[in-house]
Tab-separated table of C-alpha atoms and ligand atoms in Angstrom:
chain	number	residue	atom	x	y	z
A	2	MET	CA	-91.716	-13.704	-76.586
A	3	ARG	CA	-94.729	-13.714	-74.303
A	4	SER	CA	-93.166	-16.068	-71.790
A	5	SER	CA	-89.996	-13.991	-71.624
A	6	LEU	CA	-92.114	-10.906	-70.992
A	7	VAL	CA	-93.846	-12.734	-68.147
A	8	LEU	CA	-90.464	-13.824	-66.814
A	9	LEU	CA	-89.074	-10.286	-67.050
A	10	THR	CA	-92.116	-8.886	-65.256
A	11	ALA	CA	-91.755	-11.506	-62.559
A	12	LEU	CA	-88.057	-10.694	-62.140
A	13	VAL	CA	-88.691	-6.970	-61.933
A	14	ALA	CA	-91.466	-7.583	-59.405
A	15	LEU	CA	-89.162	-9.830	-57.393
A	16	ALA	CA	-86.345	-7.264	-57.456
A	17	ALA	CA	-88.761	-4.496	-56.481
A	18	TYR	CA	-90.059	-6.654	-53.646
A	19	TYR	CA	-86.502	-7.264	-52.450
A	20	ILE	CA	-85.423	-3.638	-52.728
A	21	TYR	CA	-88.562	-1.887	-51.551
A	22	ILE	CA	-88.820	-1.144	-47.859
A	23	PRO	CA	-91.182	1.408	-46.388
A	24	LEU	CA	-89.158	4.455	-45.335
A	25	PRO	CA	-90.262	7.718	-43.806
A	26	SER	CA	-90.245	10.467	-46.420
A	27	SER	CA	-88.101	12.579	-44.088
A	28	VAL	CA	-85.018	10.405	-44.629
A	29	SER	CA	-82.357	11.687	-47.051
A	30	ASP	CA	-82.608	10.276	-50.618
A	31	PRO	CA	-84.937	7.343	-49.738
A	32	TRP	CA	-84.656	5.474	-53.059
A	33	LYS	CA	-80.905	5.528	-52.954
A	34	LEU	CA	-81.005	4.306	-49.365
A	35	MET	CA	-83.220	1.402	-50.423
A	36	LEU	CA	-80.703	0.383	-53.070
A	37	LEU	CA	-77.796	0.692	-50.643
A	38	ASP	CA	-79.694	-1.336	-48.057
A	39	ALA	CA	-80.669	-4.018	-50.581
A	40	THR	CA	-77.024	-4.348	-51.629
A	41	PHE	CA	-75.892	-4.665	-48.017
A	42	ARG	CA	-78.681	-7.145	-47.203
A	43	GLY	CA	-77.764	-9.167	-50.283
A	44	ALA	CA	-74.137	-9.300	-49.162
A	45	GLN	CA	-75.215	-10.360	-45.657
A	46	GLN	CA	-77.424	-13.126	-47.025
A	47	LEU	CA	-74.679	-14.370	-49.334
A	48	SER	CA	-72.285	-14.436	-46.363
A	49	ASN	CA	-74.784	-16.373	-44.285
A	50	LEU	CA	-75.074	-18.914	-47.102
A	51	ILE	CA	-71.272	-19.238	-47.253
A	52	HIS	CA	-71.279	-19.747	-43.464
A	53	TYR	CA	-74.065	-22.315	-43.701
A	54	LEU	CA	-72.152	-24.251	-46.358
A	55	GLY	CA	-69.183	-24.365	-43.996
A	56	LEU	CA	-66.904	-22.420	-46.347
A	57	SER	CA	-66.068	-19.515	-44.023
A	58	HIS	CA	-67.291	-17.549	-41.012
A	59	HIS	CA	-70.091	-15.254	-42.186
A	60	LEU	CA	-68.331	-12.109	-40.897
A	61	ILE	CA	-65.115	-12.985	-42.725
A	62	ALA	CA	-67.118	-13.560	-45.908
A	63	LEU	CA	-69.053	-10.304	-45.444
A	64	ASN	CA	-65.916	-8.310	-44.778
A	65	PHE	CA	-64.301	-9.859	-47.854
A	66	ILE	CA	-67.240	-8.606	-49.942
A	67	ILE	CA	-67.119	-5.124	-48.341
A	68	ILE	CA	-63.395	-4.777	-48.854
A	69	SER	CA	-63.582	-6.006	-52.438
A	70	PHE	CA	-65.944	-3.068	-53.107
A	71	GLY	CA	-63.069	-0.680	-52.721
A	72	LYS	CA	-59.819	-1.266	-50.896
A	73	LYS	CA	-57.437	1.564	-51.641
A	74	ASN	CA	-53.669	1.639	-51.552
A	75	ALA	CA	-52.034	4.420	-49.565
A	76	LEU	CA	-52.120	7.099	-52.265
A	77	SER	CA	-50.840	10.581	-51.509
A	78	SER	CA	-52.305	13.693	-53.114
A	79	ALA	CA	-50.689	17.090	-53.631
A	80	GLN	CA	-52.051	18.206	-50.242
A	81	VAL	CA	-52.000	15.006	-48.176
A	82	LYS	CA	-49.195	12.484	-47.690
A	83	VAL	CA	-50.588	8.988	-46.989
A	84	ARG	CA	-48.602	6.125	-45.527
A	85	ASP	CA	-49.307	2.694	-44.007
A	86	THR	CA	-47.196	1.891	-40.974
A	87	ALA	CA	-47.502	0.284	-37.527
A	88	PHE	CA	-47.682	1.871	-34.071
A	89	ASP	CA	-46.472	-0.564	-31.411
A	90	GLY	CA	-47.478	-3.500	-33.593
A	91	VAL	CA	-50.904	-2.115	-34.544
A	92	GLU	CA	-51.392	-1.232	-38.216
A	93	VAL	CA	-52.310	2.371	-38.930
A	94	ARG	CA	-52.822	4.535	-42.003
A	95	VAL	CA	-51.446	8.034	-41.450
A	96	PHE	CA	-52.712	11.030	-43.453
A	97	GLU	CA	-50.520	14.108	-43.173
A	98	GLY	CA	-52.110	17.349	-44.288
A	99	SER	CA	-49.806	20.220	-45.124
A	100	PRO	CA	-49.043	22.574	-42.243
A	101	LYS	CA	-50.544	26.057	-42.334
A	102	PRO	CA	-47.905	28.623	-43.332
A	103	ASP	CA	-48.022	30.330	-39.926
A	104	GLU	CA	-48.239	27.154	-37.811
A	105	PRO	CA	-45.312	24.733	-37.939
A	106	LEU	CA	-47.076	22.228	-35.649
A	107	ARG	CA	-50.204	20.501	-36.892
A	108	ARG	CA	-53.398	19.434	-35.174
A	109	SER	CA	-54.229	15.730	-35.063
A	110	ILE	CA	-57.132	13.275	-34.842
A	111	VAL	CA	-56.861	9.587	-34.033
A	112	TYR	CA	-59.720	8.018	-36.010
A	113	ILE	CA	-61.433	4.665	-35.364
A	114	HIS	CA	-63.618	3.332	-38.189
A	115	GLY	CA	-67.006	1.693	-37.636
A	116	GLY	CA	-68.387	-1.701	-38.672
A	117	GLY	CA	-69.779	-3.522	-35.619
A	118	TRP	CA	-66.274	-4.361	-34.283
A	119	ALA	CA	-66.215	-6.902	-37.110
A	120	LEU	CA	-66.279	-5.160	-40.485
A	121	ALA	CA	-64.623	-2.542	-42.706
A	122	SER	CA	-61.091	-1.178	-42.671
A	123	ALA	CA	-59.113	2.033	-42.515
A	124	LYS	CA	-58.081	1.132	-46.067
A	125	ILE	CA	-61.485	1.017	-47.765
A	126	LYS	CA	-62.402	3.900	-50.027
A	127	TYR	CA	-65.068	5.279	-47.647
A	128	TYR	CA	-62.762	5.729	-44.664
A	129	ASP	CA	-59.758	6.622	-46.762
A	130	GLU	CA	-61.743	9.470	-48.366
A	131	LEU	CA	-63.064	10.684	-45.015
A	132	CYS	CA	-59.578	10.853	-43.494
A	133	MET	CA	-58.166	12.483	-46.643
A	134	ALA	CA	-60.816	15.204	-46.376
A	135	MET	CA	-60.112	15.711	-42.657
A	136	ALA	CA	-56.343	15.910	-43.177
A	137	GLU	CA	-56.730	18.405	-46.002
A	138	ASP	CA	-59.474	20.621	-44.530
A	139	LEU	CA	-57.920	20.730	-41.050
A	140	ASN	CA	-54.249	20.813	-42.141
A	141	ALA	CA	-54.000	17.966	-39.660
A	142	VAL	CA	-52.396	14.567	-39.145
A	143	ILE	CA	-55.056	11.846	-39.101
A	144	VAL	CA	-54.107	8.454	-37.688
A	145	SER	CA	-56.668	5.880	-38.838
A	146	ILE	CA	-56.312	2.672	-36.831
A	147	GLU	CA	-56.514	-0.735	-38.505
A	148	TYR	CA	-57.473	-2.572	-35.300
A	149	ARG	CA	-58.148	-6.308	-35.428
A	150	LEU	CA	-61.750	-7.437	-35.884
A	151	VAL	CA	-64.192	-10.163	-34.868
A	152	PRO	CA	-63.772	-13.129	-35.413
A	153	GLN	CA	-59.985	-12.818	-35.363
A	154	VAL	CA	-60.235	-11.229	-31.913
A	155	TYR	CA	-63.081	-10.428	-29.503
A	156	PHE	CA	-63.787	-7.919	-26.714
A	157	PRO	CA	-61.646	-6.419	-25.210
A	158	GLU	CA	-58.878	-6.945	-27.812
A	159	GLN	CA	-60.259	-4.244	-30.120
A	160	ILE	CA	-59.873	-1.805	-27.212
A	161	HIS	CA	-56.337	-2.975	-26.524
A	162	ASP	CA	-55.389	-2.331	-30.151
A	163	VAL	CA	-56.701	1.226	-30.254
A	164	VAL	CA	-55.231	2.055	-26.835
A	165	ARG	CA	-51.837	0.654	-27.801
A	166	ALA	CA	-51.655	2.554	-31.098
A	167	THR	CA	-52.851	5.817	-29.522
A	168	LYS	CA	-50.437	5.624	-26.579
A	169	TYR	CA	-47.588	5.023	-28.984
A	170	PHE	CA	-48.587	8.055	-31.042
A	171	LEU	CA	-48.884	10.301	-27.956
A	172	GLN	CA	-45.216	9.845	-27.042
A	173	PRO	CA	-43.426	13.223	-27.314
A	174	GLU	CA	-40.786	11.951	-29.742
A	175	VAL	CA	-43.425	10.446	-32.069
A	176	LEU	CA	-45.526	13.618	-32.040
A	177	GLN	CA	-42.396	15.596	-32.793
A	178	GLN	CA	-41.549	13.331	-35.712
A	179	TYR	CA	-45.008	14.049	-37.171
A	180	HIS	CA	-44.848	17.762	-36.297
A	181	VAL	CA	-47.991	17.464	-34.173
A	182	ASP	CA	-48.939	19.971	-31.475
A	183	PRO	CA	-49.244	17.875	-28.249
A	184	GLY	CA	-51.980	20.199	-26.977
A	185	ARG	CA	-54.225	19.792	-30.007
A	186	ILE	CA	-55.012	16.089	-30.393
A	187	GLY	CA	-58.485	14.564	-30.468
A	188	ILE	CA	-60.013	11.087	-30.605
A	189	SER	CA	-62.874	10.265	-32.931
A	190	GLY	CA	-64.783	7.410	-34.505
A	191	ASP	CA	-68.128	6.387	-35.964
A	192	SER	CA	-70.576	3.691	-34.839
A	193	ALA	CA	-68.573	0.847	-33.226
A	194	GLY	CA	-65.519	3.080	-33.752
A	195	GLY	CA	-67.359	5.776	-31.771
A	196	ASN	CA	-67.831	3.181	-29.047
A	197	LEU	CA	-64.101	2.442	-28.999
A	198	ALA	CA	-63.265	6.169	-29.043
A	199	ALA	CA	-65.586	6.815	-26.059
A	200	VAL	CA	-64.077	3.889	-24.150
A	201	LEU	CA	-60.543	5.055	-24.891
A	202	ALA	CA	-61.342	8.606	-23.765
A	203	GLN	CA	-62.715	7.232	-20.475
A	204	GLN	CA	-59.641	5.064	-19.913
A	205	PHE	CA	-57.293	7.931	-20.686
A	206	SER	CA	-59.124	10.234	-18.291
A	207	GLN	CA	-58.362	7.702	-15.514
A	208	ASP	CA	-54.801	6.891	-16.523
A	209	ALA	CA	-52.290	9.281	-14.954
A	210	SER	CA	-49.702	8.586	-17.666
A	211	VAL	CA	-51.934	9.967	-20.430
A	212	ARG	CA	-54.395	12.116	-18.524
A	213	ASN	CA	-55.301	15.436	-20.180
A	214	LYS	CA	-53.568	14.516	-23.407
A	215	LEU	CA	-56.747	14.569	-25.469
A	216	LYS	CA	-58.214	17.952	-26.233
A	217	LEU	CA	-61.549	16.553	-27.423
A	218	GLN	CA	-63.597	13.524	-28.417
A	219	ALA	CA	-65.917	13.457	-31.425
A	220	LEU	CA	-68.368	10.564	-31.560
A	221	ILE	CA	-70.365	9.900	-34.719
A	222	TYR	CA	-73.609	7.941	-34.130
A	223	PRO	CA	-71.770	5.912	-31.485
A	224	VAL	CA	-72.858	2.572	-29.954
A	225	LEU	CA	-72.864	3.236	-26.211
A	226	GLN	CA	-74.954	0.669	-24.381
A	227	ALA	CA	-76.197	-2.925	-24.537
A	228	LEU	CA	-78.689	-2.830	-21.659
A	229	ASP	CA	-81.761	-1.547	-23.417
A	230	PHE	CA	-82.783	-2.435	-26.953
A	231	ASN	CA	-86.075	-0.573	-26.489
A	232	THR	CA	-85.088	3.065	-26.187
A	233	PRO	CA	-87.458	5.256	-28.225
A	234	SER	CA	-84.986	5.211	-31.136
A	235	TYR	CA	-84.701	1.407	-31.003
A	236	GLN	CA	-88.496	1.158	-30.994
A	237	GLN	CA	-88.895	3.726	-33.763
A	238	ASN	CA	-86.212	2.198	-36.011
A	239	VAL	CA	-86.651	-1.553	-35.423
A	240	ASN	CA	-86.415	-2.192	-39.171
A	241	THR	CA	-84.668	0.924	-40.422
A	242	PRO	CA	-82.014	0.174	-43.045
A	243	ILE	CA	-78.294	-0.328	-42.583
A	244	LEU	CA	-78.785	-1.155	-38.906
A	245	PRO	CA	-82.057	-2.858	-37.898
A	246	ARG	CA	-82.300	-3.628	-34.171
A	247	TYR	CA	-81.785	-7.355	-34.645
A	248	VAL	CA	-78.554	-6.763	-36.575
A	249	MET	CA	-77.210	-4.433	-33.856
A	250	ALA	CA	-77.959	-7.001	-31.139
A	251	LYS	CA	-76.130	-9.619	-33.210
A	252	TYR	CA	-73.034	-7.405	-33.462
A	253	TRP	CA	-73.019	-7.214	-29.661
A	254	VAL	CA	-73.281	-10.993	-29.325
A	255	ASP	CA	-70.519	-11.439	-31.885
A	256	TYR	CA	-68.280	-8.941	-30.044
A	257	PHE	CA	-68.511	-11.170	-26.936
A	258	LYS	CA	-68.348	-14.471	-28.840
A	259	GLY	CA	-71.794	-15.266	-27.504
A	260	ASP	CA	-74.618	-17.505	-28.588
A	261	TYR	CA	-76.993	-16.178	-31.305
A	262	ASP	CA	-79.853	-17.784	-29.387
A	263	PHE	CA	-79.585	-14.841	-26.975
A	264	VAL	CA	-80.386	-12.226	-29.610
A	265	GLN	CA	-84.172	-12.737	-29.621
A	266	ALA	CA	-84.274	-12.497	-25.835
A	267	MET	CA	-82.016	-9.436	-25.761
A	268	VAL	CA	-84.152	-7.406	-28.159
A	269	VAL	CA	-87.058	-7.691	-25.705
A	270	ASN	CA	-84.718	-6.723	-22.797
A	271	ASN	CA	-84.892	-10.156	-21.152
A	272	HIS	CA	-81.207	-9.825	-20.232
A	273	THR	CA	-81.940	-6.814	-18.002
A	274	ALA	CA	-85.307	-7.959	-16.587
A	275	LEU	CA	-86.201	-7.152	-12.973
A	276	ASP	CA	-85.333	-10.692	-11.862
A	277	VAL	CA	-81.769	-10.385	-13.214
A	278	SER	CA	-79.996	-9.179	-10.071
A	279	GLU	CA	-76.752	-8.203	-11.865
A	280	ALA	CA	-78.644	-5.586	-13.867
A	281	ALA	CA	-80.192	-3.899	-10.797
A	282	ALA	CA	-77.227	-1.577	-10.267
A	283	PHE	CA	-77.723	-0.114	-13.740
A	284	ARG	CA	-81.466	0.317	-13.578
A	285	ALA	CA	-81.172	4.102	-13.259
A	286	TYR	CA	-79.384	4.373	-16.624
A	287	LEU	CA	-82.139	2.324	-18.175
A	288	ASN	CA	-84.674	4.841	-17.009
A	289	TRP	CA	-84.506	7.064	-20.033
A	290	THR	CA	-87.490	9.071	-18.893
A	291	SER	CA	-84.957	11.167	-16.963
A	292	LEU	CA	-82.238	11.182	-19.648
A	293	LEU	CA	-84.266	11.955	-22.764
A	294	PRO	CA	-86.386	15.025	-23.476
A	295	ALA	CA	-90.120	14.717	-24.041
A	296	SER	CA	-89.616	15.584	-27.735
A	297	ILE	CA	-87.748	12.263	-28.033
A	298	THR	CA	-89.693	9.988	-25.683
A	299	LYS	CA	-93.040	11.020	-27.260
A	300	ASN	CA	-95.457	8.213	-26.414
A	301	TYR	CA	-92.857	5.484	-26.229
A	302	LYS	CA	-92.870	3.432	-23.030
A	303	PRO	CA	-89.843	1.786	-21.405
A	304	VAL	CA	-89.774	-1.995	-21.863
A	305	VAL	CA	-88.917	-3.537	-18.498
A	306	GLN	CA	-89.575	-7.275	-18.214
A	307	THR	CA	-90.559	-8.643	-14.819
A	308	MET	CA	-89.190	-12.063	-15.679
A	309	GLY	CA	-86.306	-12.510	-18.069
A	310	ASN	CA	-83.376	-14.739	-18.771
A	311	ALA	CA	-80.595	-14.614	-16.151
A	312	ARG	CA	-78.395	-16.973	-18.170
A	313	ILE	CA	-77.547	-14.231	-20.677
A	314	ILE	CA	-75.672	-12.023	-18.190
A	315	LYS	CA	-74.170	-15.097	-16.500
A	316	GLU	CA	-72.630	-16.135	-19.810
A	317	LEU	CA	-71.982	-12.633	-21.158
A	318	PRO	CA	-71.143	-10.415	-18.162
A	319	GLN	CA	-69.421	-8.120	-20.680
A	320	LEU	CA	-72.887	-6.756	-21.542
A	321	LEU	CA	-72.794	-4.818	-18.245
A	322	ASP	CA	-69.166	-3.700	-18.513
A	323	ALA	CA	-68.499	0.023	-18.966
A	324	ARG	CA	-65.657	-0.953	-21.323
A	325	SER	CA	-68.314	-2.119	-23.757
A	326	SER	CA	-71.140	0.219	-22.668
A	327	PRO	CA	-69.463	3.551	-21.846
A	328	LEU	CA	-72.900	5.061	-21.148
A	329	ILE	CA	-72.972	3.270	-17.767
A	330	ALA	CA	-69.621	4.598	-16.509
A	331	ASP	CA	-69.616	6.375	-13.139
A	332	GLN	CA	-70.012	10.121	-12.960
A	333	GLU	CA	-66.466	10.348	-11.516
A	334	VAL	CA	-65.166	8.926	-14.792
A	335	LEU	CA	-67.312	11.165	-16.966
A	336	GLN	CA	-66.376	14.407	-15.247
A	337	HIS	CA	-62.757	14.151	-16.418
A	338	LEU	CA	-63.668	13.776	-20.086
A	339	PRO	CA	-62.593	16.410	-22.598
A	340	LYS	CA	-64.823	18.631	-24.705
A	341	THR	CA	-67.224	16.428	-26.650
A	342	TYR	CA	-69.052	16.375	-29.989
A	343	ILE	CA	-71.784	13.796	-30.572
A	344	LEU	CA	-73.518	13.439	-33.930
A	345	THR	CA	-76.884	11.660	-33.984
A	346	CYS	CA	-79.328	10.710	-36.727
A	347	GLU	CA	-83.097	10.533	-36.462
A	348	HIS	CA	-83.403	7.307	-38.463
A	349	ASP	CA	-80.992	5.272	-36.357
A	350	VAL	CA	-81.524	2.809	-33.512
A	351	LEU	CA	-78.474	4.386	-31.829
A	352	ARG	CA	-79.856	7.937	-31.770
A	353	ASP	CA	-80.779	7.754	-28.079
A	354	ASP	CA	-77.476	6.160	-27.042
A	355	GLY	CA	-75.859	9.401	-28.208
A	356	ILE	CA	-78.494	11.716	-26.720
A	357	MET	CA	-78.359	9.969	-23.320
A	358	TYR	CA	-74.570	10.115	-23.252
A	359	ALA	CA	-74.649	13.818	-24.098
A	360	LYS	CA	-77.055	14.357	-21.191
A	361	ARG	CA	-74.914	12.381	-18.736
A	362	LEU	CA	-71.800	14.304	-19.822
A	363	VAL	CA	-73.555	17.654	-19.431
A	364	ASN	CA	-74.680	16.547	-15.943
A	365	ALA	CA	-71.034	15.720	-15.200
A	366	GLY	CA	-69.956	19.219	-16.247
A	367	VAL	CA	-68.463	18.373	-19.658
A	368	ASP	CA	-68.777	20.841	-22.545
A	369	VAL	CA	-70.927	18.962	-25.105
A	370	THR	CA	-72.172	19.749	-28.615
A	371	LEU	CA	-75.011	17.497	-29.750
A	372	ASP	CA	-75.396	17.710	-33.529
A	373	HIS	CA	-78.642	16.079	-34.629
A	374	PHE	CA	-79.721	15.387	-38.237
A	375	GLU	CA	-83.440	14.947	-38.818
A	376	ASP	CA	-82.947	13.230	-42.198
A	377	GLY	CA	-79.862	11.245	-41.156
A	378	PHE	CA	-79.568	7.449	-41.113
A	379	HIS	CA	-76.975	5.208	-39.504
A	380	GLY	CA	-73.681	5.306	-41.380
A	381	CYS	CA	-74.548	8.316	-43.547
A	382	MET	CA	-71.348	10.317	-42.944
A	383	ILE	CA	-69.205	7.965	-45.037
A	384	PHE	CA	-71.558	8.149	-48.016
A	385	THR	CA	-70.543	11.318	-49.804
A	386	SER	CA	-69.298	10.272	-53.210
A	387	TRP	CA	-71.049	8.918	-56.273
A	388	PRO	CA	-72.814	6.464	-56.613
A	389	THR	CA	-73.381	6.237	-52.853
A	390	ASN	CA	-73.604	10.011	-52.349
A	391	PHE	CA	-76.299	11.255	-50.007
A	392	SER	CA	-77.152	14.842	-49.320
A	393	VAL	CA	-77.097	14.142	-45.562
A	394	GLY	CA	-73.721	12.428	-45.959
A	395	VAL	CA	-72.238	15.638	-47.326
A	396	ARG	CA	-73.923	17.783	-44.649
A	397	THR	CA	-72.930	15.588	-41.679
A	398	ARG	CA	-69.318	15.454	-42.844
A	399	TYR	CA	-69.225	19.223	-43.343
A	400	SER	CA	-70.702	19.878	-39.914
A	401	TYR	CA	-68.340	17.412	-38.186
A	402	ILE	CA	-65.207	18.828	-39.817
A	403	LYS	CA	-66.351	22.378	-39.125
A	404	TRP	CA	-66.778	21.598	-35.413
A	405	LEU	CA	-63.313	20.017	-35.334
A	406	ASP	CA	-61.846	23.049	-37.066
A	407	GLN	CA	-63.376	25.395	-34.502
A	408	ASN	CA	-62.552	23.326	-31.427
A	409	LEU	CA	-59.321	21.444	-32.010
B	514	NAG	C1	-88.229	-13.642	-22.062
B	514	NAG	O1	-88.267	-14.240	-20.788
B	514	NAG	C2	-89.527	-14.792	-20.436
B	514	NAG	C3	-89.427	-15.294	-19.001
B	514	NAG	O2	-88.354	-16.165	-18.847
B	514	NAG	C4	-89.875	-15.897	-21.412
B	514	NAG	O3	-91.162	-16.402	-21.103
B	514	NAG	C5	-89.879	-15.334	-22.828
B	514	NAG	O4	-90.108	-16.360	-23.763
B	514	NAG	C6	-88.545	-14.671	-23.128
B	514	NAG	N1	-88.603	-14.043	-24.448
B	514	NAG	C7	-87.737	-14.304	-25.420
B	514	NAG	C8	-87.977	-13.622	-26.732
B	514	NAG	O5	-86.774	-15.061	-25.279
B	515	NAG	C1	-87.546	7.174	-13.778
B	515	NAG	O1	-87.305	8.567	-13.747
B	515	NAG	C2	-88.475	9.325	-13.517
B	515	NAG	C3	-88.139	10.797	-13.687
B	515	NAG	O2	-86.933	11.136	-13.067
B	515	NAG	C4	-89.017	8.979	-12.141
B	515	NAG	O3	-90.188	9.704	-11.890
B	515	NAG	C5	-89.295	7.472	-12.070
B	515	NAG	O4	-89.675	7.113	-10.753
B	515	NAG	C6	-88.081	6.672	-12.461
B	515	NAG	N1	-88.424	5.254	-12.537
B	515	NAG	C7	-87.629	4.270	-12.045
B	515	NAG	C8	-88.138	2.888	-12.237
B	515	NAG	O5	-86.556	4.498	-11.519
B	516	NAG	C1	-74.718	12.471	-56.454
B	516	NAG	O1	-73.741	12.771	-57.430
B	516	NAG	C2	-74.270	12.963	-58.738
B	516	NAG	C3	-73.108	13.070	-59.703
B	516	NAG	O2	-72.127	13.950	-59.225
B	516	NAG	C4	-75.168	14.190	-58.717
B	516	NAG	O3	-75.734	14.390	-59.996
B	516	NAG	C5	-76.281	13.969	-57.712
B	516	NAG	O4	-77.094	15.121	-57.604
B	516	NAG	C6	-75.722	13.631	-56.347
B	516	NAG	N1	-76.806	13.254	-55.457
B	516	NAG	C7	-76.894	13.712	-54.194
B	516	NAG	C8	-78.055	13.238	-53.406
B	516	NAG	O5	-76.049	14.413	-53.676
């Protein structure tokens, strides 16, 4: 009896130790976030073990666990017709909201889910529910792209998939078949999906065949640059749940099929040190003192190494490619972008990626809405239903859909 009590106490202490992480009290529902983070960390560690044992690639194992938490079949409701199909060989899930009585043609959003270019699916419960809500609330057609992921494919294949599916959809005869208004189509995505959406919008603004076909872009806590892992938000949120800095740097390395040995050097900005000549051209974008307001930079100092590691950019030149880091695109590219919404969260390493992009777009003359959530954390917008319901999840989703409703 006594020994089992000791054992139980030890187990509870161990579980508490595993689950507990210090969080600022200003984050939404901190205890729930700790549990969510512990679950995700547990799944990551299990996947790493599976990788170590040689059973499977850790990202395949992790995605298997994520998908087993809630893959959903294409299930229509009274208001929304849901169907899985393919657009030019790329799988998509299409959600068709009912048209408004006075408007025969519907609005439309092409949606790109997040997950570090390696995880999740348009078919998991979280993204299925988000797109259902968008289709219903906006009386719109939502095309959620099931692009291929790392390690099946690497950069720039993910981009090719989303571009191919979107171009197919934008054809007049396809839009007509879906009763979509060609003048009211937007592109959107969250996290790595926000990265792909931003890249696609830039490509389309340069491509005469599709130019001006997107009415807006809506980027939810997007990943926008791989040059600086020491922006104020990276420094502030080094260990913040869901997306610690080290994990984000690893997603980048995975996207480029790079060597994990680079991650430690990247998080101290050794890849963009002053002695790395390839990075010199982008130095101005790294100078966030001119791109971020004083309320954000506070007392944080830029981290610029004098001596770094030139091998990283030699082996992974993709790190300095605007197709992976849309933040570093030329002004001439940015000025043709459509109306833009960017949602950022305070407790997120990517906060400043979004704020800097908003600033560059405003400088380029683009109409931008920056929607910041003081109690938000990375990924929160997909967490709206029990047991992973967060107050800030509900509020971010409401605010995002409201902006779309008013601007699309
Ligand atoms: C960064 O580069 C410097 C100079 O090459 C090196 O001394 C240092 O160990 C590197 N840091 C990391 C974390 O790799
Ligand atoms: C960064 O920008 C600030 C403000 O615009 C400027 O004073 C400073 O010289 C810049 N630093 C570098 C290294 O470009
Ligand atoms: C989550 O949902 C449950 C059950 O509907 C509700 O009681 C609870 O207040 C919700 N929590 C938050 C943070 O929204």
